[in-house]
Amino acid sequence: MSFWKTTRFEIDLGQPRVMGIVNVTPDSFSDGGQHADTASALRHAEQLLKEGAHILDIGGESTRPGSPAVPLDVELARVVPLVQEAVKFNVPISVDTYKPEVMAAVLDEGADIINDIWGLRRASETGGPNALDVVRGHPACGVCLMHMHRDPRTMQLAPMQGDVVPQVLFFLEQAAQAVQAQGVHKSRIVLDPGIGFGKTVAQNFALLARQAELLQAGLPLLLGWSRKSSIGAALQGDAPAAPPPAERVIGSVAAALMAVERGASIVRVHDVAATVQALKVHAAVRAAA
């Protein structure tokens, strides 16, 4: 049985876990502005927990394609007050950030997981410890290391080329080995292939079709398909335009279910209730088999 070691919790990955998205941003691609202050974000977080979320993932900066970086002080002002309150829910709290200063602040407030699109590769903006050193200084926290090609502003201008699966696998293996060499135990690490982060639609679906190959890295996988543009492209078909993010729920649940069938331990989603229902049916089928 596999566990994800985090600051306050050892998360049992013997069954798939649902990570609910809480964006405290005005410009996230799907729900920007809907929960852009602490009070509304807390209400949303409570609702996701009622719907069955096992983990909450708080983000204060949009990383959609083409998005500009958010100043450090702005991200801190968005995220820290929410973490201070959310840790009282007594569930694992993840923070989606690549800034070492934000990592340090939220870990000091009791956050359990750092979910980093840069895979702990960023230096401090203010001359302090880099991302990896911050995590090393909090020796119980969990981390999610993600693959990203280029950066959010440029990743879709020139996506990856060639067979994406071995390239992503190689990156994730190297990233995991690098942080383990610096003292981060493998029980603290999960890996994310970064759906939509510098990949074409075909490459994203290749990662899903061949996701089992990524398990060769020997670590749990976290997948984030929820409402993404590749889902929209698949749903568009011959229509003149893809459905907007809020109308991609069924497609997103299907992708999450297929990710779990192919070995994902955690799925990061906007639509918690629908995903939890689908996974209950999946569990019933497995039990019957």
Short mmCIF file of C-alpha atoms in Angstrom, two decimals:
data_model
loop_
_atom_site.label_atom_id
_atom_site.label_comp_id
_atom_site.label_asym_id
_atom_site.label_seq_id
_atom_site.Cartn_x
_atom_site.Cartn_y
_atom_site.Cartn_z
CA MET A 1 0.00 0.00 0.00
CA SER A 2 1.31 3.43 -0.97
CA PHE A 3 1.19 6.56 1.16
CA TRP A 4 2.01 10.19 0.34
CA LYS A 5 3.85 11.70 3.28
CA THR A 6 2.85 15.32 3.89
CA THR A 7 3.24 17.80 6.73
CA ARG A 8 0.30 16.62 8.86
CA PHE A 9 -1.03 13.59 7.01
CA GLU A 10 0.05 10.34 5.45
CA ILE A 11 -2.39 10.17 2.55
CA ASP A 12 -3.43 6.61 1.73
CA LEU A 13 -3.09 6.15 -2.03
CA GLY A 14 -4.51 2.65 -1.96
CA GLN A 15 -7.60 4.24 -3.50
CA PRO A 16 -7.71 7.24 -5.86
CA ARG A 17 -7.79 10.65 -4.22
CA VAL A 18 -9.59 13.75 -5.48
CA MET A 19 -7.79 17.09 -5.20
CA GLY A 20 -10.24 19.98 -5.37
CA ILE A 21 -9.10 23.22 -7.02
CA VAL A 22 -9.45 26.49 -5.09
CA ASN A 23 -8.25 29.39 -7.25
CA VAL A 24 -7.92 32.75 -5.49
CA THR A 25 -7.34 34.54 -8.79
CA PRO A 26 -9.13 36.96 -11.10
CA ASP A 27 -7.89 35.31 -14.31
CA SER A 28 -7.70 31.49 -14.07
CA PHE A 29 -8.86 29.94 -17.33
CA SER A 30 -11.95 28.23 -15.91
CA ASP A 31 -13.06 29.97 -12.73
CA GLY A 32 -11.08 33.21 -12.57
CA GLY A 33 -12.75 35.80 -10.36
CA GLN A 34 -15.35 33.43 -8.92
CA HIS A 35 -13.50 32.98 -5.61
CA ALA A 36 -11.09 35.90 -5.68
CA ASP A 37 -11.28 36.85 -1.98
CA THR A 38 -10.61 34.84 1.15
CA ALA A 39 -14.23 34.57 2.30
CA SER A 40 -15.61 33.31 -1.01
CA ALA A 41 -12.64 30.99 -1.51
CA LEU A 42 -13.23 29.48 1.95
CA ARG A 43 -16.90 28.91 1.13
CA HIS A 44 -15.87 27.21 -2.10
CA ALA A 45 -13.33 25.05 -0.25
CA GLU A 46 -15.97 23.96 2.26
CA GLN A 47 -18.31 23.04 -0.58
CA LEU A 48 -15.63 20.94 -2.29
CA LEU A 49 -15.06 19.07 0.97
CA LYS A 50 -18.80 18.40 1.30
CA GLU A 51 -18.72 17.02 -2.25
CA GLY A 52 -16.00 14.56 -1.29
CA ALA A 53 -12.63 16.20 -2.00
CA HIS A 54 -9.78 14.54 -0.12
CA ILE A 55 -7.23 17.35 -0.68
CA LEU A 56 -7.59 21.08 -1.37
CA ASP A 57 -5.20 22.75 -3.82
CA ILE A 58 -4.97 26.53 -3.33
CA GLY A 59 -3.56 28.73 -6.07
CA GLY A 60 -2.94 32.46 -6.22
CA GLU A 61 -1.49 32.77 -9.73
CA SER A 62 -2.95 31.61 -13.02
CA THR A 63 -0.58 29.51 -15.13
CA ARG A 64 -2.85 29.21 -18.16
CA PRO A 65 -1.03 29.58 -21.52
CA GLY A 66 0.06 33.16 -22.06
CA SER A 67 -0.56 34.23 -18.49
CA PRO A 68 1.75 36.90 -17.01
CA ALA A 69 3.59 36.36 -13.76
CA VAL A 70 1.94 37.69 -10.61
CA PRO A 71 4.05 39.91 -8.30
CA LEU A 72 5.23 38.18 -5.16
CA ASP A 73 3.39 40.50 -2.78
CA VAL A 74 0.12 39.99 -4.64
CA GLU A 75 0.36 36.20 -4.54
CA LEU A 76 1.24 36.24 -0.84
CA ALA A 77 -1.75 38.49 -0.10
CA ARG A 78 -4.07 36.13 -1.97
CA VAL A 79 -2.80 32.82 -0.63
CA VAL A 80 -1.51 33.21 2.94
CA PRO A 81 -4.79 34.36 4.58
CA LEU A 82 -6.63 31.51 2.89
CA VAL A 83 -4.10 28.91 4.04
CA GLN A 84 -4.29 30.25 7.59
CA GLU A 85 -8.00 29.47 7.63
CA ALA A 86 -8.03 26.35 5.44
CA VAL A 87 -5.62 24.41 7.66
CA LYS A 88 -8.38 24.48 10.29
CA PHE A 89 -10.46 22.13 8.12
CA ASN A 90 -8.08 19.33 9.18
CA VAL A 91 -7.63 18.03 5.64
CA PRO A 92 -4.46 18.07 3.50
CA ILE A 93 -3.82 21.55 2.09
CA SER A 94 -1.76 21.87 -1.07
CA VAL A 95 -0.52 25.18 -2.46
CA ASP A 96 0.04 25.58 -6.18
CA THR A 97 3.06 27.89 -6.43
CA TYR A 98 6.57 28.03 -7.87
CA LYS A 99 7.85 30.96 -5.79
CA PRO A 100 10.14 29.95 -2.91
CA GLU A 101 8.94 32.86 -0.80
CA VAL A 102 5.32 31.73 -1.10
CA MET A 103 6.33 28.15 -0.35
CA ALA A 104 8.09 29.24 2.83
CA ALA A 105 5.16 31.39 3.96
CA VAL A 106 2.47 28.75 3.47
CA LEU A 107 4.56 25.94 4.96
CA ASP A 108 5.15 28.11 8.00
CA GLU A 109 1.35 28.40 8.27
CA GLY A 110 0.92 24.62 8.23
CA ALA A 111 0.33 23.79 4.56
CA ASP A 112 0.91 20.12 3.80
CA ILE A 113 1.94 20.02 0.13
CA ILE A 114 3.76 22.18 -2.42
CA ASN A 115 2.42 21.66 -5.93
CA ASP A 116 5.08 23.20 -8.20
CA ILE A 117 4.78 23.51 -11.98
CA TRP A 118 8.55 24.19 -12.09
CA GLY A 119 9.48 21.06 -10.13
CA LEU A 120 11.37 22.94 -7.37
CA ARG A 121 13.78 24.46 -9.91
CA ARG A 122 13.17 28.15 -9.20
CA ALA A 123 15.45 30.55 -7.35
CA SER A 124 14.24 33.17 -4.92
CA GLU A 125 13.26 36.60 -6.25
CA THR A 126 14.53 38.24 -3.07
CA GLY A 127 17.85 36.48 -2.50
CA GLY A 128 16.51 33.96 -0.03
CA PRO A 129 16.55 30.15 -0.20
CA ASN A 130 15.60 28.55 -3.50
CA ALA A 131 12.54 26.30 -3.85
CA LEU A 132 14.35 23.06 -3.09
CA ASP A 133 16.03 24.54 -0.03
CA VAL A 134 12.67 25.74 1.29
CA VAL A 135 11.25 22.22 0.96
CA ARG A 136 14.35 20.74 2.57
CA GLY A 137 13.83 23.15 5.46
CA HIS A 138 10.34 21.69 6.01
CA PRO A 139 11.31 18.01 6.09
CA ALA A 140 7.80 16.57 6.38
CA CYS A 141 5.95 18.39 3.58
CA GLY A 142 4.76 16.63 0.45
CA VAL A 143 5.69 17.82 -3.04
CA CYS A 144 4.28 17.41 -6.51
CA LEU A 145 6.85 17.78 -9.30
CA MET A 146 5.36 18.67 -12.68
CA HIS A 147 6.70 18.59 -16.23
CA MET A 148 6.41 21.86 -18.15
CA HIS A 149 7.90 22.72 -21.53
CA ARG A 150 9.20 26.31 -21.60
CA ASP A 151 7.09 28.60 -19.34
CA PRO A 152 3.42 29.64 -19.11
CA ARG A 153 3.88 32.69 -21.33
CA THR A 154 5.58 30.79 -24.16
CA MET A 155 4.77 27.09 -23.74
CA GLN A 156 2.00 26.94 -26.33
CA LEU A 157 3.81 29.17 -28.85
CA ALA A 158 6.28 26.36 -29.52
CA PRO A 159 5.03 23.08 -28.00
CA MET A 160 7.14 19.97 -27.63
CA GLN A 161 8.10 17.95 -30.68
CA GLY A 162 8.32 14.21 -31.22
CA ASP A 163 7.19 11.38 -28.98
CA VAL A 164 6.21 13.16 -25.81
CA VAL A 165 5.91 10.16 -23.48
CA PRO A 166 9.59 9.16 -23.13
CA GLN A 167 10.59 12.83 -22.91
CA VAL A 168 8.19 13.50 -20.05
CA LEU A 169 9.17 10.27 -18.31
CA PHE A 170 12.86 11.16 -18.54
CA PHE A 171 12.25 14.63 -17.11
CA LEU A 172 10.15 13.33 -14.22
CA GLU A 173 12.69 10.63 -13.37
CA GLN A 174 15.50 13.19 -13.37
CA ALA A 175 13.51 15.68 -11.29
CA ALA A 176 12.65 13.05 -8.70
CA GLN A 177 16.23 11.83 -8.49
CA ALA A 178 17.52 15.39 -8.11
CA VAL A 179 15.29 16.23 -5.14
CA GLN A 180 15.92 12.85 -3.51
CA ALA A 181 19.66 13.48 -3.82
CA GLN A 182 19.08 16.62 -1.75
CA GLY A 183 17.37 14.73 1.05
CA VAL A 184 13.69 14.72 0.05
CA HIS A 185 12.47 11.17 0.69
CA LYS A 186 10.57 9.48 -2.12
CA SER A 187 7.56 8.98 0.16
CA ARG A 188 7.04 12.77 -0.04
CA ILE A 189 6.99 12.95 -3.85
CA VAL A 190 4.30 12.56 -6.50
CA LEU A 191 4.72 13.33 -10.20
CA ASP A 192 2.54 15.24 -12.68
CA PRO A 193 3.12 14.97 -16.46
CA GLY A 194 1.71 18.48 -16.95
CA ILE A 195 -1.27 18.09 -19.26
CA GLY A 196 -1.49 21.22 -21.41
CA PHE A 197 1.84 22.65 -20.32
CA GLY A 198 3.68 22.96 -23.63
CA LYS A 199 2.07 19.99 -25.38
CA THR A 200 -0.21 19.67 -28.39
CA VAL A 201 -3.68 18.17 -28.11
CA ALA A 202 -2.41 14.94 -29.65
CA GLN A 203 0.52 14.82 -27.24
CA ASN A 204 -1.76 15.34 -24.24
CA PHE A 205 -3.93 12.42 -25.29
CA ALA A 206 -0.84 10.32 -25.97
CA LEU A 207 0.13 10.90 -22.34
CA LEU A 208 -3.27 9.58 -21.29
CA ALA A 209 -3.29 6.63 -23.70
CA ARG A 210 0.20 5.58 -22.60
CA GLN A 211 0.08 6.88 -19.04
CA ALA A 212 1.07 3.49 -17.63
CA GLU A 213 4.55 4.04 -19.09
CA LEU A 214 5.02 6.96 -16.70
CA LEU A 215 4.67 4.58 -13.77
CA GLN A 216 8.17 3.39 -14.63
CA ALA A 217 9.40 6.36 -12.59
CA GLY A 218 8.32 4.40 -9.52
CA LEU A 219 6.30 7.19 -7.91
CA PRO A 220 2.58 8.03 -7.65
CA LEU A 221 1.03 10.08 -10.43
CA LEU A 222 -1.17 13.16 -10.12
CA LEU A 223 -3.17 14.09 -13.23
CA GLY A 224 -4.85 17.40 -13.98
CA TRP A 225 -7.19 17.17 -16.98
CA SER A 226 -10.02 19.24 -15.56
CA ARG A 227 -11.73 21.49 -18.15
CA LYS A 228 -8.52 21.93 -20.15
CA SER A 229 -8.37 23.00 -23.78
CA SER A 230 -7.60 19.47 -24.98
CA ILE A 231 -10.93 18.36 -23.50
CA GLY A 232 -12.53 21.25 -25.35
CA ALA A 233 -10.85 20.21 -28.60
CA ALA A 234 -12.10 16.64 -28.24
CA LEU A 235 -15.64 17.85 -27.55
CA GLN A 236 -15.63 20.37 -30.38
CA GLY A 237 -15.66 17.84 -33.19
CA ASP A 238 -16.95 19.59 -36.32
CA ALA A 239 -18.50 22.48 -34.39
CA PRO A 240 -17.18 25.99 -35.12
CA ALA A 241 -15.89 26.44 -31.56
CA ALA A 242 -15.02 24.37 -28.53
CA PRO A 243 -17.37 24.50 -25.55
CA PRO A 244 -16.25 26.92 -22.83
CA PRO A 245 -14.50 25.47 -19.77
CA ALA A 246 -17.64 25.31 -17.62
CA GLU A 247 -19.29 23.07 -20.25
CA ARG A 248 -16.46 20.50 -20.25
CA VAL A 249 -17.50 18.73 -17.06
CA ILE A 250 -18.48 15.37 -18.55
CA GLY A 251 -15.39 15.22 -20.72
CA SER A 252 -13.23 16.13 -17.74
CA VAL A 253 -14.75 13.40 -15.58
CA ALA A 254 -14.18 10.88 -18.38
CA ALA A 255 -10.51 11.88 -18.59
CA ALA A 256 -10.10 11.67 -14.81
CA LEU A 257 -11.66 8.21 -14.77
CA MET A 258 -9.40 7.00 -17.59
CA ALA A 259 -6.39 8.46 -15.77
CA VAL A 260 -7.29 6.47 -12.66
CA GLU A 261 -7.80 3.31 -14.71
CA ARG A 262 -4.28 3.84 -16.09
CA GLY A 263 -2.72 4.16 -12.66
CA ALA A 264 -3.17 7.74 -11.44
CA SER A 265 -3.29 8.03 -7.66
CA ILE A 266 -4.63 11.60 -7.50
CA VAL A 267 -6.81 13.59 -9.89
CA ARG A 268 -6.90 17.39 -9.64
CA VAL A 269 -10.38 18.65 -10.55
CA HIS A 270 -12.80 21.55 -10.51
CA ASP A 271 -15.89 19.33 -10.53
CA VAL A 272 -15.48 17.32 -7.36
CA ALA A 273 -19.00 15.91 -6.93
CA ALA A 274 -19.18 14.52 -10.47
CA THR A 275 -15.68 13.05 -10.25
CA VAL A 276 -16.37 11.44 -6.87
CA GLN A 277 -19.52 9.81 -8.28
CA ALA A 278 -17.62 8.39 -11.24
CA LEU A 279 -14.88 7.01 -8.99
CA LYS A 280 -17.46 5.35 -6.73
CA VAL A 281 -18.80 3.46 -9.75
CA HIS A 282 -15.23 2.58 -10.72
CA ALA A 283 -14.59 1.26 -7.20
CA ALA A 284 -17.78 -0.81 -7.29
CA VAL A 285 -16.73 -2.42 -10.56
CA ARG A 286 -13.29 -3.21 -9.15
CA ALA A 287 -14.83 -4.72 -6.03
CA ALA A 288 -17.14 -6.88 -8.12
CA ALA A 289 -14.20 -8.14 -10.18
#
